[in-house]
CSV table of C-alpha atoms in Angstrom, one decimal:
chain,number,residue,atom,x,y,z
A,1,ASN,CA,-142.2,163.1,-134.2
A,2,ILE,CA,-139.3,161.2,-135.6
A,3,ALA,CA,-138.1,160.0,-132.3
A,4,ASN,CA,-141.3,158.4,-131.4
A,5,THR,CA,-141.6,156.7,-134.7
A,6,LEU,CA,-138.1,155.0,-134.4
A,7,PRO,CA,-138.3,151.5,-133.1
A,8,SER,CA,-136.8,151.3,-129.4
A,9,VAL,CA,-133.2,150.2,-129.8
A,10,GLN,CA,-132.1,150.3,-126.2
A,11,PRO,CA,-135.1,150.5,-123.5
A,12,ASN,CA,-134.6,152.2,-120.3
A,13,THR,CA,-133.6,148.9,-118.5
A,14,GLU,CA,-131.0,148.7,-121.2
A,15,ILE,CA,-129.9,151.9,-120.9
A,16,LEU,CA,-129.0,151.4,-117.4
A,17,ASN,CA,-127.2,148.5,-118.0
A,18,THR,CA,-125.0,150.1,-120.8
A,19,ILE,CA,-124.1,152.9,-118.3
A,20,ASN,CA,-122.7,150.5,-115.7
A,21,GLN,CA,-120.8,148.3,-118.5
A,22,SER,CA,-119.2,151.6,-119.8
A,23,GLU,CA,-117.1,152.2,-116.9
A,24,PHE,CA,-113.5,152.6,-117.4
A,25,ILE,CA,-110.5,154.1,-115.2
A,26,LYS,CA,-108.8,157.5,-115.9
A,27,PHE,CA,-106.4,159.2,-113.8
A,28,GLU,CA,-107.5,156.9,-110.9
A,29,ASN,CA,-110.9,157.8,-111.4
A,30,HIS,CA,-113.9,155.6,-112.3
A,31,ARG,CA,-115.7,157.4,-115.0
A,32,HIS,CA,-118.6,155.8,-117.2
A,33,LEU,CA,-121.4,157.3,-119.7
A,34,THR,CA,-124.3,159.4,-118.0
A,35,LEU,CA,-127.9,159.0,-118.5
A,36,ALA,CA,-127.9,162.4,-119.8
A,37,MET,CA,-126.4,161.4,-123.3
A,38,PHE,CA,-129.4,158.9,-123.9
A,39,THR,CA,-132.3,161.4,-122.9
A,40,ARG,CA,-133.2,164.3,-124.8
A,41,SER,CA,-134.9,167.4,-123.0
A,42,LEU,CA,-137.6,169.0,-125.2
A,43,PRO,CA,-138.3,172.9,-125.0
A,44,ASN,CA,-141.4,172.2,-122.9
A,45,GLY,CA,-139.4,170.5,-120.5
A,46,GLN,CA,-140.4,166.8,-121.5
A,47,LYS,CA,-137.7,164.3,-121.5
A,48,CYS,CA,-137.5,161.5,-124.0
A,49,ASN,CA,-135.1,158.7,-125.1
A,50,ARG,CA,-132.7,158.9,-127.8
A,51,LYS,CA,-133.7,155.7,-129.5
A,52,TRP,CA,-131.1,156.2,-132.2
A,53,LEU,CA,-128.0,156.1,-130.0
A,54,LEU,CA,-126.3,153.0,-128.7
A,55,TYR,CA,-123.3,152.2,-127.2
A,56,SER,CA,-120.6,149.9,-128.8
A,57,HIS,CA,-118.8,147.4,-126.2
A,58,SER,CA,-116.7,146.3,-128.6
A,59,GLU,CA,-115.0,149.8,-129.8
A,60,GLY,CA,-116.0,152.1,-126.6
A,61,ILE,CA,-117.7,154.7,-128.2
A,62,ASN,CA,-121.2,156.1,-128.7
A,63,ARG,CA,-122.5,155.0,-132.2
A,64,GLU,CA,-125.4,156.3,-134.0
A,65,ASN,CA,-127.7,153.5,-135.2
A,66,PRO,CA,-128.4,153.0,-138.1
A,67,PHE,CA,-127.0,156.4,-140.0
A,68,ILE,CA,-123.3,156.7,-139.6
A,69,SER,CA,-120.2,154.6,-139.3
A,70,GLY,CA,-118.3,156.9,-136.8
A,71,GLY,CA,-119.1,157.7,-133.1
A,72,PHE,CA,-118.6,160.1,-130.2
A,73,ASP,CA,-115.7,158.7,-128.5
A,74,LYS,CA,-113.9,162.3,-127.5
A,75,ARG,CA,-114.5,165.0,-124.5
A,76,LYS,CA,-117.8,166.5,-124.2
A,77,LYS,CA,-120.0,163.9,-125.6
A,78,SER,CA,-123.3,165.1,-124.4
A,79,GLU,CA,-122.7,168.7,-126.3
A,80,ARG,CA,-121.4,167.0,-129.5
A,81,ILE,CA,-124.5,164.4,-129.6
A,82,GLY,CA,-126.9,167.2,-129.2
A,83,GLU,CA,-125.1,169.4,-131.9
A,84,HIS,CA,-125.2,166.2,-134.4
A,85,GLU,CA,-128.9,165.7,-133.2
A,86,ASN,CA,-130.1,169.1,-134.4
A,87,SER,CA,-127.6,168.8,-137.8
A,88,GLN,CA,-129.3,168.6,-141.1
A,89,GLN,CA,-127.3,165.6,-142.0
A,90,HIS,CA,-128.9,163.6,-139.0
A,91,LYS,CA,-132.3,165.1,-139.8
A,92,ASN,CA,-131.9,163.7,-143.6
A,93,SER,CA,-130.5,160.4,-142.7
A,94,THR,CA,-133.6,159.7,-140.4
A,95,ASN,CA,-136.2,160.5,-143.1
A,96,LYS,CA,-134.5,158.5,-145.5
A,97,TRP,CA,-134.3,155.8,-143.1
A,98,LEU,CA,-137.9,156.2,-142.0
A,99,LEU,CA,-139.1,156.3,-145.6
A,100,ARG,CA,-137.6,152.8,-146.3
A,101,PHE,CA,-138.3,151.4,-143.0
A,102,ASN,CA,-142.3,152.1,-143.7
A,103,ASN,CA,-142.0,150.8,-147.3
A,104,ASN,CA,-140.5,147.6,-146.3
A,105,ASN,CA,-137.3,148.1,-148.1
A,106,SER,CA,-134.8,148.1,-145.2
A,107,VAL,CA,-132.2,145.4,-144.6
A,108,ASN,CA,-133.9,145.3,-140.9
A,109,LYS,CA,-137.5,144.5,-142.5
A,110,ASN,CA,-135.8,141.7,-144.7
A,111,LEU,CA,-134.1,140.3,-142.0
A,112,CYS,CA,-137.0,140.3,-139.5
A,113,ARG,CA,-139.1,138.6,-142.2
A,114,GLN,CA,-136.7,135.9,-142.7
A,115,ILE,CA,-136.6,135.3,-139.2
A,116,THR,CA,-140.0,135.0,-138.6
A,117,VAL,CA,-140.2,132.3,-141.7
A,118,GLU,CA,-137.3,130.2,-140.3
A,119,THR,CA,-139.0,130.4,-136.6
A,120,ASN,CA,-142.4,129.2,-137.9
A,121,TYR,CA,-140.6,126.3,-139.8
A,122,TRP,CA,-138.7,125.2,-137.0
A,123,PHE,CA,-141.9,125.4,-134.6
A,124,GLU,CA,-143.9,123.3,-136.9
A,125,VAL,CA,-140.9,120.7,-136.6
A,126,LEU,CA,-140.5,121.0,-133.1
A,127,LYS,CA,-144.4,120.3,-132.8
A,128,ARG,CA,-144.2,116.8,-134.6
A,129,LEU,CA,-141.5,115.9,-132.5
A,130,VAL,CA,-143.0,116.7,-129.1
A,131,SER,CA,-146.1,115.0,-130.2
A,132,VAL,CA,-143.9,111.8,-130.8
A,133,ILE,CA,-142.5,112.1,-127.8
A,134,THR,CA,-145.4,112.3,-125.5
A,135,PHE,CA,-146.9,109.4,-127.4
A,136,LEU,CA,-144.0,107.0,-126.7
A,137,SER,CA,-143.5,108.5,-123.2
A,138,SER,CA,-147.4,107.9,-122.1
A,139,ARG,CA,-146.9,104.3,-123.3
A,140,GLY,CA,-143.7,103.6,-121.8
A,141,LEU,CA,-142.2,102.4,-125.1
A,142,ALA,CA,-138.2,102.6,-126.1
A,143,PHE,CA,-137.1,105.2,-128.1
A,144,ARG,CA,-134.1,104.3,-129.5
A,145,GLY,CA,-132.8,101.3,-131.6
A,146,LYS,CA,-129.3,99.7,-132.8
A,147,GLU,CA,-129.2,102.6,-135.8
A,148,GLU,CA,-129.8,106.2,-135.7
A,149,LYS,CA,-130.5,106.6,-139.1
A,150,PHE,CA,-133.7,106.7,-141.2
A,151,ASN,CA,-134.9,104.2,-143.7
A,152,SER,CA,-133.4,101.4,-141.5
A,153,GLN,CA,-135.4,98.6,-139.8
A,154,HIS,CA,-133.2,98.8,-136.8
A,155,ASN,CA,-133.6,102.6,-136.0
A,156,GLY,CA,-136.1,102.6,-133.1
A,157,ASN,CA,-139.5,103.7,-132.1
A,158,TYR,CA,-138.8,107.3,-132.2
A,159,LEU,CA,-137.2,107.5,-135.8
A,160,GLY,CA,-139.4,104.7,-137.0
A,161,LEU,CA,-142.7,106.8,-135.8
A,162,LEU,CA,-141.5,110.0,-137.7
A,163,GLU,CA,-141.0,107.9,-140.9
A,164,LEU,CA,-144.7,106.5,-140.6
A,165,ILE,CA,-146.1,110.2,-139.9
A,166,SER,CA,-144.0,111.5,-143.1
A,167,LYS,CA,-145.9,109.1,-145.3
A,168,TYR,CA,-149.1,111.2,-144.6
A,169,ASP,CA,-147.6,114.6,-143.7
A,170,SER,CA,-145.8,116.3,-146.5
A,171,PHE,CA,-143.8,118.9,-144.6
A,172,LEU,CA,-142.5,116.2,-142.0
A,173,LYS,CA,-141.5,114.3,-145.2
A,174,ALA,CA,-139.7,117.2,-147.1
A,175,HIS,CA,-137.9,118.1,-144.0
A,176,ILE,CA,-136.7,114.3,-143.2
A,177,GLU,CA,-135.3,114.2,-147.1
A,178,LYS,CA,-133.6,117.4,-146.5
A,179,TYR,CA,-132.0,117.0,-143.2
A,180,GLY,CA,-132.5,113.2,-142.6
A,181,ASN,CA,-128.9,111.3,-141.9
A,182,GLN,CA,-127.1,114.5,-141.8
A,183,GLU,CA,-123.3,114.4,-140.2
A,184,LYS,CA,-122.9,116.2,-136.9
A,185,GLY,CA,-122.8,120.0,-137.2
A,186,ASN,CA,-125.9,120.5,-139.2
A,187,PRO,CA,-129.1,121.3,-137.5
A,188,SER,CA,-132.2,119.0,-138.2
A,189,TYR,CA,-133.4,118.9,-134.7
A,190,LEU,CA,-133.7,115.0,-135.4
A,191,SER,CA,-130.8,114.0,-133.4
A,192,LYS,CA,-131.1,112.0,-130.2
A,193,SER,CA,-129.5,115.1,-128.2
A,194,ILE,CA,-132.3,117.2,-129.3
A,195,CYS,CA,-134.7,114.5,-128.3
A,196,ASN,CA,-132.9,114.2,-125.0
A,197,LYS,CA,-133.5,118.1,-124.3
A,198,LEU,CA,-137.1,118.1,-125.3
A,199,MET,CA,-137.6,115.3,-122.8
A,200,LYS,CA,-135.7,117.2,-120.2
A,201,ILE,CA,-137.9,120.2,-120.9
A,202,MET,CA,-141.3,118.3,-120.9
A,203,LYS,CA,-140.1,116.4,-117.5
A,204,ASN,CA,-139.4,119.9,-115.9
A,205,SER,CA,-142.5,121.3,-116.8
A,206,LEU,CA,-144.4,118.4,-115.9
A,207,SER,CA,-143.1,118.4,-112.4
A,208,THR,CA,-143.7,122.0,-111.9
A,209,CYS,CA,-147.4,121.2,-112.9
A,210,ILE,CA,-147.4,118.3,-110.3
A,211,ILE,CA,-145.7,120.6,-107.7
A,212,GLY,CA,-148.4,123.1,-108.4
A,213,GLU,CA,-151.1,120.8,-108.0
A,214,ASN,CA,-149.7,119.7,-104.7
A,215,LYS,CA,-149.3,122.9,-103.1
A,216,LYS,CA,-153.2,123.5,-103.5
A,217,CYS,CA,-154.1,120.2,-101.9
A,218,LYS,CA,-154.4,119.9,-98.2
A,219,TYR,CA,-153.6,116.1,-97.9
A,220,PHE,CA,-150.6,114.3,-99.6
A,221,SER,CA,-148.1,111.6,-99.0
A,222,ILE,CA,-144.7,110.9,-100.6
A,223,ILE,CA,-144.0,107.2,-101.1
A,224,MET,CA,-140.2,105.8,-101.9
A,225,ASP,CA,-139.5,102.7,-103.2
A,226,SER,CA,-136.1,101.4,-104.2
A,227,THR,CA,-134.5,98.1,-105.3
A,228,PRO,CA,-130.6,97.5,-106.0
A,229,ASP,CA,-129.1,95.7,-109.1
A,230,LEU,CA,-126.4,93.7,-109.9
A,231,THR,CA,-123.9,96.6,-110.1
A,232,LYS,CA,-124.8,97.9,-106.7
A,233,VAL,CA,-126.7,100.8,-107.8
A,234,ASP,CA,-129.9,101.7,-106.0
A,235,GLN,CA,-132.9,102.2,-108.5
A,236,MET,CA,-135.2,104.5,-106.6
A,237,ALA,CA,-138.6,105.9,-107.7
A,238,ILE,CA,-140.7,108.7,-105.9
A,239,VAL,CA,-144.3,108.8,-106.3
A,240,LEU,CA,-146.8,111.6,-104.9
A,241,ARG,CA,-150.0,110.9,-103.7
A,242,TYR,CA,-152.3,113.9,-103.1
A,243,CYS,CA,-156.4,114.6,-102.8
A,244,THR,CA,-158.1,116.9,-105.5
A,245,SER,CA,-161.7,117.7,-105.7
A,246,THR,CA,-161.9,114.8,-108.0
A,247,GLY,CA,-160.3,112.3,-106.3
A,248,VAL,CA,-157.1,110.8,-105.2
A,249,GLU,CA,-154.1,111.3,-107.9
A,250,GLU,CA,-150.6,109.5,-108.0
A,251,ARG,CA,-147.9,111.1,-109.8
A,252,LEU,CA,-144.4,109.6,-110.5
A,253,THR,CA,-142.2,112.5,-109.9
A,254,ARG,CA,-138.4,111.0,-110.0
A,255,ILE,CA,-136.8,108.2,-110.9
A,256,GLY,CA,-132.9,108.1,-109.9
A,257,SER,CA,-130.0,105.8,-109.4
A,258,PHE,CA,-127.7,106.1,-106.3
A,259,PRO,CA,-124.7,104.1,-105.8
A,260,ILE,CA,-124.7,101.7,-102.7
A,261,LYS,CA,-121.9,102.3,-100.4
A,262,ASP,CA,-120.1,99.7,-98.6
A,263,ILE,CA,-121.3,99.9,-94.8
């Protein structure tokens, strides 16, 4: 069955969203696509999705994917779609597309292969960055220095540690040589903004884990301590203590700054 062999272009949830987004007003009446356009009734009464059909939001027509450049933008769309589905042109196009798809010669296959390679590459980069961030954070060490450049004695612990690892890691060494010290707009994942985003993600994940552990405990306490500085900003720390089966756990959950208002 060709319909079952084709990859799913629009699952049921996406079809329903497409129907809602295709609404337009004609002669003061609200009209939109129908579910019948994306489903086909077989001779035995069974219904299946038309996985080869999608809706073009930019052009406002039903478009066949990926066989023709035209679409169904006139009246009686359901009838015209059914006629085209049974045409010899559609069957020939489907057979040719499936033949290329199964032989790994389609554009989609090449793009998917390229995306997979790129995803694995940047995953390896992020894995090393997360390890460095975890090491520095667990020991309370500063991240940045006076400069944000590689091969500098004043670039701080974060970039300095990446340079040290790159001496024994050929992958990271090649990445730094290719993407290090680039200007803004060139993705390298080595900038301070990416470092801050990773720390924020890790902080949120750790907070969720701590709160989850605390909810399972019967006894807990919250400790808040603060001290003002010369700029009249109160530095506050929130510590959560709770009892587990292995003993008492103490977790620093948040550090915040709050301006002191004159009373």
